[in-house]
Coordinates of C-alpha atoms in Angstrom, one line a residue:
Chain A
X1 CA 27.9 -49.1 -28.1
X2 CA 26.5 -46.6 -30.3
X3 CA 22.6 -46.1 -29.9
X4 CA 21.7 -45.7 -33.5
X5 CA 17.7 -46.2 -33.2
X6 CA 16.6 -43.9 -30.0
X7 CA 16.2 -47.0 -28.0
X8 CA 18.6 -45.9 -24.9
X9 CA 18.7 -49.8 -23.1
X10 CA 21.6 -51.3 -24.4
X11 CA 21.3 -55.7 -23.9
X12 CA 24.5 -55.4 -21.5
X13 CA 22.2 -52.9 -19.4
X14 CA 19.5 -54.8 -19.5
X15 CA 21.5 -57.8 -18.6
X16 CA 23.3 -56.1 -15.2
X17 CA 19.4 -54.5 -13.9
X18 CA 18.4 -58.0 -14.1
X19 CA 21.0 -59.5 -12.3
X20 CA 20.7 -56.2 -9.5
X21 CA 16.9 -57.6 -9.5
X22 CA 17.4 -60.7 -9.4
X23 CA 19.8 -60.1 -6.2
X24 CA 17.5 -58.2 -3.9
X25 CA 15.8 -62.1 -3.4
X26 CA 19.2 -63.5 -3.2
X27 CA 22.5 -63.5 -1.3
X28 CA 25.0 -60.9 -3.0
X29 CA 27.7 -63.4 -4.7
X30 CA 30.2 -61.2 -2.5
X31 CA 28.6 -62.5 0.8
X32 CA 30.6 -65.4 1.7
X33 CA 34.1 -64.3 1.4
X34 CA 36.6 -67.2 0.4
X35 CA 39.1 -68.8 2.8
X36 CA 42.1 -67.3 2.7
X37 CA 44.0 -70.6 1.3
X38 CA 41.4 -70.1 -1.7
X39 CA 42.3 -66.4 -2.2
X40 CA 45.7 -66.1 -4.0
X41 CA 48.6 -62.8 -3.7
X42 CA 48.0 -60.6 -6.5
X43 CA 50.4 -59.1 -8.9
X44 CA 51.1 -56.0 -10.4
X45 CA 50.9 -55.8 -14.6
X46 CA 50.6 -53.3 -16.8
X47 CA 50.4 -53.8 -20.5
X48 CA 49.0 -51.5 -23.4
X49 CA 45.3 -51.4 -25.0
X50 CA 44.3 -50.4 -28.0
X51 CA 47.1 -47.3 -27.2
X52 CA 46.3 -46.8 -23.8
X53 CA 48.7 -47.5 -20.9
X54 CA 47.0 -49.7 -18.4
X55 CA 48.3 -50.6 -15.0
X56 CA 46.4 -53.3 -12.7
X57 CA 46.9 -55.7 -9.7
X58 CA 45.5 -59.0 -10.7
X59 CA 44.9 -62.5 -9.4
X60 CA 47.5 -64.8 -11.3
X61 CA 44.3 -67.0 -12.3
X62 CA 42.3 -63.7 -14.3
X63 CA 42.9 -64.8 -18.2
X64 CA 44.3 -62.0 -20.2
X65 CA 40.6 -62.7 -21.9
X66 CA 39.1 -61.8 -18.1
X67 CA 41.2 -59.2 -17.8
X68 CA 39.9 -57.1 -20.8
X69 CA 36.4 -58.0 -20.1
X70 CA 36.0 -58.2 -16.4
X71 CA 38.7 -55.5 -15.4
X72 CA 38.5 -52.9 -18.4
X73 CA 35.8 -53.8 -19.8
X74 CA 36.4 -54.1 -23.3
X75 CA 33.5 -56.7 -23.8
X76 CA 34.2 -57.2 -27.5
X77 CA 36.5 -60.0 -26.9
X78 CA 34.0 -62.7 -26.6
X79 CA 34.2 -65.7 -24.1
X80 CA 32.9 -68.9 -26.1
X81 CA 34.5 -71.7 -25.1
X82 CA 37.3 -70.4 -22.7
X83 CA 39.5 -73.6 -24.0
X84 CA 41.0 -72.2 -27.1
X85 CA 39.0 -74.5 -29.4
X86 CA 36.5 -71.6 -31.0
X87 CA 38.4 -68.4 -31.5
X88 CA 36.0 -65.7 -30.1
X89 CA 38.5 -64.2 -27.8
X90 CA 40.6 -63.8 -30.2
X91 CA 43.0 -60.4 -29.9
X92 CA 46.5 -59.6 -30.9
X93 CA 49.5 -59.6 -29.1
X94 CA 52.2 -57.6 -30.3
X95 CA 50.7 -57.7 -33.7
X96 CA 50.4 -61.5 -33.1
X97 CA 46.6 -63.5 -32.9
X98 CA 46.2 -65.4 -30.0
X99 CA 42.8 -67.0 -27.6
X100 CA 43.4 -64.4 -24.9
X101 CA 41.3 -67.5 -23.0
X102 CA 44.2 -69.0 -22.3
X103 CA 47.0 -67.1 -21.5
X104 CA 47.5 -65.6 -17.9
X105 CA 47.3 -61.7 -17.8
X106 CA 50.1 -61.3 -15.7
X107 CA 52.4 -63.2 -18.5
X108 CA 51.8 -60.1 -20.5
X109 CA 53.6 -57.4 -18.8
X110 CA 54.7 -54.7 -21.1
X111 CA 52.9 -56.2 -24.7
X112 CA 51.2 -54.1 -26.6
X113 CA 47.4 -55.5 -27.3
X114 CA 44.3 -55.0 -29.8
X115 CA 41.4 -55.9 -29.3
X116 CA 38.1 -55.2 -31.6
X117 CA 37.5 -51.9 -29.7
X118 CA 40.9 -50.9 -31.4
X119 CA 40.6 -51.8 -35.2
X120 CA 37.8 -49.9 -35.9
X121 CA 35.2 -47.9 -34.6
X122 CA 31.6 -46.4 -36.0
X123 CA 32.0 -44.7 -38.8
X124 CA 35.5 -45.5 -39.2
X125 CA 35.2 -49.0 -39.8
X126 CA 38.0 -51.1 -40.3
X127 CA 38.4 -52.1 -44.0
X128 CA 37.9 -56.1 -42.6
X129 CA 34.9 -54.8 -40.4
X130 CA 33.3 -53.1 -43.0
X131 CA 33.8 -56.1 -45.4
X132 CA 32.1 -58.5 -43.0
X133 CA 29.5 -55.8 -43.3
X134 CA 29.0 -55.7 -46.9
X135 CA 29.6 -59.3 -47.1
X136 CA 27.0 -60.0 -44.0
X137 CA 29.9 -62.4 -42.9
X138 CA 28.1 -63.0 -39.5
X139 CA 24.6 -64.1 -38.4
X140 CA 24.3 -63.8 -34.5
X141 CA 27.5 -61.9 -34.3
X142 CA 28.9 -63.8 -31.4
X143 CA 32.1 -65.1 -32.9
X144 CA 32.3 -62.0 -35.5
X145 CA 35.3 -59.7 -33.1
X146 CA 37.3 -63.1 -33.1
X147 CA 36.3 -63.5 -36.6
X148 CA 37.9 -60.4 -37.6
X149 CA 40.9 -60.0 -35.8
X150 CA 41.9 -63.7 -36.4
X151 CA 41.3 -62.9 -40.0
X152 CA 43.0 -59.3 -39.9
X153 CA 46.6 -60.9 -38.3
X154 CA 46.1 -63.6 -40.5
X155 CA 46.6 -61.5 -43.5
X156 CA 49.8 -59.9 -41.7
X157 CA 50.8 -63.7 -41.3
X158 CA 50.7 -63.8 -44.9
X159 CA 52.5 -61.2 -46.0
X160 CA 55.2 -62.0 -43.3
X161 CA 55.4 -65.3 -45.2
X162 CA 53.8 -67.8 -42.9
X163 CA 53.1 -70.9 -44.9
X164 CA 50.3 -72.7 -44.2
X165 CA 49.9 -77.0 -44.2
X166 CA 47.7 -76.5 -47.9
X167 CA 50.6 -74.2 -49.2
X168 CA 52.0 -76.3 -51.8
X169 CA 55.3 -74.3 -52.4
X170 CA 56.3 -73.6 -48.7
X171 CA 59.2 -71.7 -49.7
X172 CA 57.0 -69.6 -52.1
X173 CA 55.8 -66.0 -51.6
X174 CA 52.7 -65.8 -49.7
X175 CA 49.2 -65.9 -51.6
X176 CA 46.2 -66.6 -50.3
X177 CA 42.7 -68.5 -52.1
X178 CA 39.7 -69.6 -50.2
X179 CA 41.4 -72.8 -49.4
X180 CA 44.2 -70.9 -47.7
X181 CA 41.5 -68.8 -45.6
X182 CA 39.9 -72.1 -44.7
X183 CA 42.8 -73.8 -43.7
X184 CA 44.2 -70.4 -42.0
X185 CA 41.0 -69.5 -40.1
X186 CA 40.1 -73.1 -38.6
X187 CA 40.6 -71.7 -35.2
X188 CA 37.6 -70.0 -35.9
X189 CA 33.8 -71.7 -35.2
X190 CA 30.8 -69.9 -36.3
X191 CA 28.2 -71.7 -34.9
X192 CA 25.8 -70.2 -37.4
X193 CA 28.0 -71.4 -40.2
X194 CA 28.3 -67.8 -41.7
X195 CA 31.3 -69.7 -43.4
X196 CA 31.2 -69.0 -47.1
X197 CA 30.5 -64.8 -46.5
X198 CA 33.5 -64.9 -44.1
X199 CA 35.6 -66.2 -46.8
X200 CA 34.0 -63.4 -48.9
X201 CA 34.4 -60.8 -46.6
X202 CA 38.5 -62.2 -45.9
X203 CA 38.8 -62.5 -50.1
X204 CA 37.7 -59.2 -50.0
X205 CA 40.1 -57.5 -47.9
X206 CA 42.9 -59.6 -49.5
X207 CA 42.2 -58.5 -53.0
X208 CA 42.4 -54.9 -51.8
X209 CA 46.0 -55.2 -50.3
X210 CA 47.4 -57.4 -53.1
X211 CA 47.7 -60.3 -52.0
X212 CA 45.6 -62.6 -54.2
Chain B
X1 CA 41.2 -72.7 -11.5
X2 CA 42.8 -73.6 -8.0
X3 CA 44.5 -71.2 -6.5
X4 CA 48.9 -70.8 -7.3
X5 CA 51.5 -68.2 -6.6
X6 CA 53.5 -66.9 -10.2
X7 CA 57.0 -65.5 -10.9
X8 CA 58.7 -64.3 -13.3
X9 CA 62.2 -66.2 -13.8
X10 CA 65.0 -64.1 -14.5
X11 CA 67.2 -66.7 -16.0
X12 CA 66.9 -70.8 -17.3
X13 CA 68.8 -71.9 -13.7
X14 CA 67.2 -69.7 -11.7
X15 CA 63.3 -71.2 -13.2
X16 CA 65.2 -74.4 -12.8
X17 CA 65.8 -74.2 -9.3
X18 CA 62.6 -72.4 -8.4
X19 CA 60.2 -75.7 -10.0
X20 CA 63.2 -77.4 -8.2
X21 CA 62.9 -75.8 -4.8
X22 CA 58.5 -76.0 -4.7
X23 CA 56.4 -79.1 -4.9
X24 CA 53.8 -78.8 -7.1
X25 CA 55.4 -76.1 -9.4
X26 CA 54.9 -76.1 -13.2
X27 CA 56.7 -73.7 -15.6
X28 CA 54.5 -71.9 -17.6
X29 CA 55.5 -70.9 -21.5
X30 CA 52.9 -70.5 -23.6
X31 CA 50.3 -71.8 -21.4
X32 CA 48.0 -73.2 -24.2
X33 CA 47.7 -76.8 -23.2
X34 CA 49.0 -76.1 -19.3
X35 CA 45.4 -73.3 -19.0
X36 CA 43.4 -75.6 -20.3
X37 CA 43.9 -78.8 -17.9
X38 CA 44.3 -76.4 -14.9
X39 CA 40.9 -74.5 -16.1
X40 CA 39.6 -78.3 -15.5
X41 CA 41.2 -79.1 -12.6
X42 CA 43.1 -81.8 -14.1
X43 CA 46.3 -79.7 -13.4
X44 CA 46.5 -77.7 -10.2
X45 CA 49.8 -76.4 -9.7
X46 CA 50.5 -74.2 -6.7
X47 CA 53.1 -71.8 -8.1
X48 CA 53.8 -71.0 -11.7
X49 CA 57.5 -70.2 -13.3
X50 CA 56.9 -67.9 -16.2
X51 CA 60.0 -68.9 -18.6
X52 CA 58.9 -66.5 -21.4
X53 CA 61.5 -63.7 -21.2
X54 CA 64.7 -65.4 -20.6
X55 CA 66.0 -65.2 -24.3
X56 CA 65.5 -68.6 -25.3
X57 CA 63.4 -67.3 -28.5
X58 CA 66.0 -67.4 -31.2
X59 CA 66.9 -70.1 -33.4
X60 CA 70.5 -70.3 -34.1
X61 CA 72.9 -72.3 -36.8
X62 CA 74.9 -74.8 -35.2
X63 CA 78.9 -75.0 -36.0
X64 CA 77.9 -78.7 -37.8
X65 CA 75.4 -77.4 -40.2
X66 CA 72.5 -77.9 -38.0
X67 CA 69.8 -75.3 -36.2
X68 CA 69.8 -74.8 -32.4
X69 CA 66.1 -73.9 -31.9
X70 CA 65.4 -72.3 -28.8
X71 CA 62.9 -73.7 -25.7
X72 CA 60.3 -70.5 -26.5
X73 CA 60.6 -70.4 -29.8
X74 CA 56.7 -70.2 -30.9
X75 CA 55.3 -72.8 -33.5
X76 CA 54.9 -70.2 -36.3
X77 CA 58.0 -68.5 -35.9
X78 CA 59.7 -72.4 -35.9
X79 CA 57.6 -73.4 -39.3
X80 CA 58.1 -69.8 -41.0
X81 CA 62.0 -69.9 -40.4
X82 CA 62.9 -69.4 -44.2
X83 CA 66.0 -72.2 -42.9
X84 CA 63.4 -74.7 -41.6
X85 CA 61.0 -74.4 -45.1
X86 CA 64.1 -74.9 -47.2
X87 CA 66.0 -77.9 -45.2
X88 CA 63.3 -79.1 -42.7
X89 CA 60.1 -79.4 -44.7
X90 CA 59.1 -82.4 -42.8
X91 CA 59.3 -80.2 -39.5
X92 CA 57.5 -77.0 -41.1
X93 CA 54.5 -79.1 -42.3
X94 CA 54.4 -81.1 -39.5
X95 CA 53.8 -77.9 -37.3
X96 CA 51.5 -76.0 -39.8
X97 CA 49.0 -79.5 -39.4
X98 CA 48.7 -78.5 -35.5
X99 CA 46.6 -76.8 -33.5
X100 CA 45.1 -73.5 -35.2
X101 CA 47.2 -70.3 -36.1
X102 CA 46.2 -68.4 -32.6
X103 CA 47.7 -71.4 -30.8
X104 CA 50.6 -71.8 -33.1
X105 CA 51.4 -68.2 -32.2
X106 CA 51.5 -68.9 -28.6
X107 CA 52.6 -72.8 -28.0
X108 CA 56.2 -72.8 -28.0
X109 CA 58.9 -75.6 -28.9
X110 CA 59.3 -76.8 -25.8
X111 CA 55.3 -76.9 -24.7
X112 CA 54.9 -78.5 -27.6
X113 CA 56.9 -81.6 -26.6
X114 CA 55.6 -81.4 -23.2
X115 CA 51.7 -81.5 -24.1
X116 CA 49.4 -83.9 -22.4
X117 CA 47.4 -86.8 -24.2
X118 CA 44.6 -86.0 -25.6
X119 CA 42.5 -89.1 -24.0
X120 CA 38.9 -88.3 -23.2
X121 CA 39.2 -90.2 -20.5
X122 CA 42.4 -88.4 -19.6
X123 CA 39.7 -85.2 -19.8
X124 CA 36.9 -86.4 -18.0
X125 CA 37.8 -86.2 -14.3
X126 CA 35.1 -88.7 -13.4
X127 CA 36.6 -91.6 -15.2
X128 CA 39.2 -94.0 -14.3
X129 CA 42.6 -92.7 -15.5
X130 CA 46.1 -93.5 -14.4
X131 CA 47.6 -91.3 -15.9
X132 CA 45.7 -88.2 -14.4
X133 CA 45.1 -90.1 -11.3
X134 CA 47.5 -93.2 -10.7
X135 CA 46.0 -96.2 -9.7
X136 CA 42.9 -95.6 -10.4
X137 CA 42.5 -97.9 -13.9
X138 CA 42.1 -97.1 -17.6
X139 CA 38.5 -96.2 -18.5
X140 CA 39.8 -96.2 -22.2
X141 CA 40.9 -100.0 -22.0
X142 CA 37.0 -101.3 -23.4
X143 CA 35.7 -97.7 -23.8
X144 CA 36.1 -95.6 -26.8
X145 CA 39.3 -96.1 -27.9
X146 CA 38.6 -95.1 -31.7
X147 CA 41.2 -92.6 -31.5
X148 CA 44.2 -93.5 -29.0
X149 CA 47.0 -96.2 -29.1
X150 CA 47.7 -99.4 -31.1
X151 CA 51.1 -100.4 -30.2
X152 CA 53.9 -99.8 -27.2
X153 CA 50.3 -100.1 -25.0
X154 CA 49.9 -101.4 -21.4
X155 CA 47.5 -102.2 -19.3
X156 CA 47.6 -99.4 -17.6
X157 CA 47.4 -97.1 -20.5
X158 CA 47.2 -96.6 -24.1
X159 CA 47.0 -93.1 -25.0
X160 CA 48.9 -91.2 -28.0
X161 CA 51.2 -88.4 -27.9
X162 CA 49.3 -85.5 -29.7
X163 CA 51.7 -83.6 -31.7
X164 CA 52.7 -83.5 -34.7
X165 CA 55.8 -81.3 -34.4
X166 CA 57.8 -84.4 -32.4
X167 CA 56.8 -86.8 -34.7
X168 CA 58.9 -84.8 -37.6
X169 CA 61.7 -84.4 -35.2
X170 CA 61.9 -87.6 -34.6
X171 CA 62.4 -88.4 -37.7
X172 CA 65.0 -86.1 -37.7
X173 CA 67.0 -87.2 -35.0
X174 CA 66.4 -83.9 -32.8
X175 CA 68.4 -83.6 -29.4
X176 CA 67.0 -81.9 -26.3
X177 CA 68.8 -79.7 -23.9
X178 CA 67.9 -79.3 -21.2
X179 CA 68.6 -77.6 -17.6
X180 CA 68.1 -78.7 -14.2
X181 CA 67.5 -77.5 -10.6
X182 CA 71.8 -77.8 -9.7
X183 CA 72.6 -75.9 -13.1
X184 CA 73.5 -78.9 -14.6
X185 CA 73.3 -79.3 -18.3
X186 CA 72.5 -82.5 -20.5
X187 CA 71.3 -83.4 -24.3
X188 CA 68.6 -86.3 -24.6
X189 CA 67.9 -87.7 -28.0
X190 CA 64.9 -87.4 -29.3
X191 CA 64.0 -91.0 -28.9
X192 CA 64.5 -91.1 -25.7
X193 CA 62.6 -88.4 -24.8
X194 CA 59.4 -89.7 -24.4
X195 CA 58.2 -92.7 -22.6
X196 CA 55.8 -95.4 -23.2
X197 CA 53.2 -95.9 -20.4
X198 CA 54.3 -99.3 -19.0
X199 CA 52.8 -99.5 -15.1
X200 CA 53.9 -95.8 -14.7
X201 CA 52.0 -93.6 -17.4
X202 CA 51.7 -91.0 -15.6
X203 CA 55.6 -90.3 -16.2
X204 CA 55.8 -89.0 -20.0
X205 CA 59.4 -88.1 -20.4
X206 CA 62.6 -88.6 -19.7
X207 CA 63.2 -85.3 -17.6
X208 CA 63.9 -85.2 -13.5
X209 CA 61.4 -82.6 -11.3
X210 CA 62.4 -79.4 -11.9
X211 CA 64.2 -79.9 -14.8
X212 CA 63.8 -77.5 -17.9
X213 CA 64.0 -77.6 -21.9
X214 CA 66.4 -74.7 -22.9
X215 CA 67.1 -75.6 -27.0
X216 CA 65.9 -78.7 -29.3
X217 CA 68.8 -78.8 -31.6
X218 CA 68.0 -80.4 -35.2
X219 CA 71.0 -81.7 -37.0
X220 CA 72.8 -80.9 -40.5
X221 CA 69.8 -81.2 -43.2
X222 CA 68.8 -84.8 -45.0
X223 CA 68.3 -83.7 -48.4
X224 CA 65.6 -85.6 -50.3
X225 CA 62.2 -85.2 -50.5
X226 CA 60.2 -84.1 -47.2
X227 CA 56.6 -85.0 -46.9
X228 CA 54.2 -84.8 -43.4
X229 CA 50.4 -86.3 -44.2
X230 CA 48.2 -86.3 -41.2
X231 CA 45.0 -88.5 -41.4
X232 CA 42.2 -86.7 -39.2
X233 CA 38.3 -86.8 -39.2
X234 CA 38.0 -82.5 -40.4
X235 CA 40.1 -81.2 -43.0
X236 CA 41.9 -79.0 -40.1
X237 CA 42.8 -78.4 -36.8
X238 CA 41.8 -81.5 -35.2
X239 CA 44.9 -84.3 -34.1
X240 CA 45.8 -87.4 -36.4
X241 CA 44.3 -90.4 -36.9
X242 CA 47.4 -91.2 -38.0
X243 CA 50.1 -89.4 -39.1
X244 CA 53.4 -90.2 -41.2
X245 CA 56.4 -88.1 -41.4
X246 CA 59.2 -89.5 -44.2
X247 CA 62.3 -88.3 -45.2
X248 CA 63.0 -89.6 -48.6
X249 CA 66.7 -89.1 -49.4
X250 CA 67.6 -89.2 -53.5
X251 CA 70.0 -92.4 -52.5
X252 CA 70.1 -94.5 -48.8
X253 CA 67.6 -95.2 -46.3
X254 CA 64.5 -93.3 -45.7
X255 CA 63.0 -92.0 -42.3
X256 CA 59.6 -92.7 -41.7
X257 CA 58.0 -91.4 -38.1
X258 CA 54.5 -91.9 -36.7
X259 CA 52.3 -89.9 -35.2
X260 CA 48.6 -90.9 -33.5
X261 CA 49.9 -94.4 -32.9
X262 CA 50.9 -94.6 -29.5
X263 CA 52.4 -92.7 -26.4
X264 CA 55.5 -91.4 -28.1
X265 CA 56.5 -90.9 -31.8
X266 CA 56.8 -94.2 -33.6
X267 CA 59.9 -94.6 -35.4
X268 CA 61.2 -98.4 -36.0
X269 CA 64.7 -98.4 -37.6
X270 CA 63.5 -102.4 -39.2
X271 CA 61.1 -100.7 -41.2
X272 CA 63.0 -98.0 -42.9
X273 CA 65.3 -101.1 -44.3
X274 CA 62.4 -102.5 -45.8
X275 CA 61.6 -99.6 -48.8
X276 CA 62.1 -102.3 -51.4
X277 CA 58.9 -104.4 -49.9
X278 CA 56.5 -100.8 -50.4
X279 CA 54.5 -99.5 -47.6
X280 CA 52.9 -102.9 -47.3
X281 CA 56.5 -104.5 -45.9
X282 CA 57.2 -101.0 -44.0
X283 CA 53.6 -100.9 -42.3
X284 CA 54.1 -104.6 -41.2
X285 CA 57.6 -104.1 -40.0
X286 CA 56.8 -100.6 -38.3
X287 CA 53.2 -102.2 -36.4
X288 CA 54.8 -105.8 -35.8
X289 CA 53.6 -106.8 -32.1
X290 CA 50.5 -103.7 -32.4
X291 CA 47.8 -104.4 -29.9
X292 CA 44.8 -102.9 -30.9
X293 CA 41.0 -102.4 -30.0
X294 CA 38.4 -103.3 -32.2
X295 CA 37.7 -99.7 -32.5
X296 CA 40.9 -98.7 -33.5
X297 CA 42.1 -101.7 -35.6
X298 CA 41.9 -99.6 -39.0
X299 CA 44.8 -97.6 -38.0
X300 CA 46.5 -100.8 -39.0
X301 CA 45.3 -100.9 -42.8
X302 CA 45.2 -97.0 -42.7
X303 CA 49.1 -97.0 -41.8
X304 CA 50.0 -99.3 -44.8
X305 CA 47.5 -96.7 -47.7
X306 CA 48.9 -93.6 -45.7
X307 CA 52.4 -94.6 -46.5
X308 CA 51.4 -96.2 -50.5
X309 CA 50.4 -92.5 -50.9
X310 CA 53.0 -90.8 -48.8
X311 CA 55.8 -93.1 -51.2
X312 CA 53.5 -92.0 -54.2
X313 CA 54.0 -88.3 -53.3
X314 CA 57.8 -89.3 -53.2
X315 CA 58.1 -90.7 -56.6
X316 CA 56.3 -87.8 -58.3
X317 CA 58.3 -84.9 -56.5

């Protein structure tokens, strides 16, 4: 995070001197070790981020979304529902969008993934970050990095040739309309309903690479 | 999540044999329905098969005309295969009406079949469900039933099959091979793939423990007009109502498959003969002996105006 008004407390920090306060009154949660029946053999993974080589040793049960939160803290990735049905984890996978909520880390041995912290960063925006911008395509920002990456894949998807079920031609070339970025982004909640600027912000970026 | 152990299969036998060998394993493809029940607790396997890089991601042309889609072929790459949007429309637009595009990148051909039912009482691990845990009763039998079975029910069960991609290969007559723990090969046709619920619900499919999907294979084309229309309560990703997946050749019988009307794809071979009565006759022949709740009673009307339109869409392609 960038601290672009002097204030040096970022939320997340604010967030862990809480917790560190609020556990001085309280047990540490690492005080009661599990039984070993509940503890489970880890495995080695390694797997690409954003163009860095990673290597860990994971439970079987950490999520790839875990993983790149919990373990390498890449906390754009955002866990809403952590069932697949709202889209804020949303990363790529070999150039492919998927909920990193629910698919194992340890399946992904050797893929190459994006996340948020790899499209873009200040002052080198992304041209679908710096749409959303312009097109204030968000309100609380929560579901905005799933937003984005579903929507910049999509696009690939697209151009790729993907139909989609309100194509009416599906053997035709690939265009896309709002009703196509509705229909292709359902996997996508905004629970502030930011709806009709995402579209804008996705119409945006689609104009600009020829595909409308 | 309950604790499991995982490993990477090097081959379809060898993943086979290791589900085989361990009670309580689960393969493990794409992991999008699997996650989610184990992230409830409603599945807890104790060792997971990870089938994903054993080669079973192409989809091939078969020597009679057909297409020999592999096990881990994912939905997108199945409904984008410029072969399955020219010959199997039916197929392609039954998979683009699933799920979102982040799942349909991940779910694979296989997983797709093997998906669980979608029964909120199948969800809720503090209701009665016999299919989750058997014996226990069917909390949906008098409870909210708007959107689960109306025909091939018992009284032990009357949820639907969720997906939309068997209902279109039912209608085509898929086959699926399979694998099992001995190396043993066999082909099960689509229609007898899945099970209805009968005093056993909690057995969906045909396949023995340990047993694994390698290929669905579709066969030579049916030319004709191709049409998938899923009824649902949003405009997308949300499962049908009802759903209705028709083959309409230029000349000979039609296919009609159903989807969100009970525990496997609906096909009835009685009402396909019946095109001359309209989709009043085809509804009545396709629901004869339906069983449902007063909640879900207007799937019966909604089945006859979902195929008037679906016939509609035929005449003016």
């Amino acid at each position: 995070m960038t601290d672009t008004n002097g204030f040096s407390l970022t939320r997340r920090g604010a967030l862990v001197s809480g917790v560190a306060a609020a556990s001085t009154t309280a047990l540490p949660l690492d005080a009661q070790p599990l039984p070993a029946e509940a503890r489970a053999a880890t495995v080695p993974v390694s797997f690409t981020v954003n163009g860095k080589k990673r290597a860990l040793d994971l439970d079987p049960r950490v999520t790839l979304l875990d993983a790149l939160r919990e373990h390498l803290h890449l906390t754009g990735s955002k866990k809403g529902c952590d069932h697949g049905q709202c889209g804020a984890c949303t990363v790529m996978v070999e150039g492919k969008r998927i909920n990193s909520c629910l698919t194992l880390a340890v399946m992904h041995d050797g893929d190459e993934i994006t996340t948020i912290e790899g499209l873009g960063k200040p002052g080198d925006l992304h041209p679908m970050q710096a749409a959303f911008v312009k097109h204030d395509g968000y309100q609380c920002g929560y579901c905005t990095p799933g937003q984005i990456m579903a929507a910049v894949a999509m696009l690939q998807e697209v151009k790729d040739g993907v139909p989609s079920y309100v194509s009416t031609d599906l053997t035709a070339a690939g265009r896309i309309d709002a009703q196509e970025v509705r229909e292709r982004m359902s996997g996508n909640i905004c629970r502030c309903a930011a709806y009709s600027n995402i579209v804008a912000a996705i119409a945006d970026v689609a104009g600009a690479e020829d595909v409308a | 999540m309950k604790p499991f152990t995982y490993e990477r299969a090097t081959s379809p036998a060898a993943a086979a044999a290791a589900v085989a060998a361990k009670p309580g394993a689960k393969f493990v493809a794409g992991g999008t329905n699997l996650l989610d029940l184990m992230k409830l607790q409603i599945e807890a396997p104790t060792h997971l098969v990870d089938v994903n890089r054993l080669g079973l991601d192409t989809i091939e042309a078969t020597p009679d005309g057909g297409l020999r889609v592999g096990a881990l072929v994912r939905n997108t790459a199945l409904a984008a295969d410029s072969r399955v949007r020219r010959d199997y429309g039916v197929l392609s637009r039954a998979l683009l009406s699933g799920a979102s595009g982040q799942l349909r990148n991940k779910a694979t051909t296989a997983g797709n079949l093997l998906q669980r039912t979608r029964c909120p009482y199948f969800y809720d691990t503090n209701q009665a469900c016999n299919k989750r845990k058997p014996g226990s009763g069917c909390a949906a039998l008098g409870g909210y039933s708007r959107a689960l079975a109306v025909i091939g029910t018992s009284k032990d069960c009357i949820a639907t099959h969720p997906s939309d991609m068997a209902v279109a290969m039912r209608a085509l007559d898929a086959t699926v091979e399979t694998v099992d723990g001995g190396g043993r090969t066999r082909t099960i046709p689509i229609a007898d793939f899945h099970r209805l619920p009968g005093s056993t619900p909690w057995i969906e499919t045909a396949l023995t423990p340990g047993e694994m999907i390698t290929a669905v294979t579709l066969p030579a084309p049916v030319r004709g007009t191709h049409i998938y229309r899923k009824v649902r309560d949003r405009a997308s990703y949300a499962f049908a109502t009802i759903s209705v997946a028709a083959i309409l050749p230029e000349s000979g019988t039609p296919r009609f498959a159903f989807g969100g009307l009970a525990h496997k794809p609906w096909r009835v071979a009685a009402a396909e003969a019946r095109l001359d009565g309209g989709a009043k006759a085809i509804a009545a022949a396709a629901l004869a002996g339906a069983t449902p709740t007063s909640q879900n009673a207007y799937k019966i009307p909604l089945v006859e105006r979902t195929l008037a339109a679906v016939l509609a869409e035929g005449r003016a392609a």
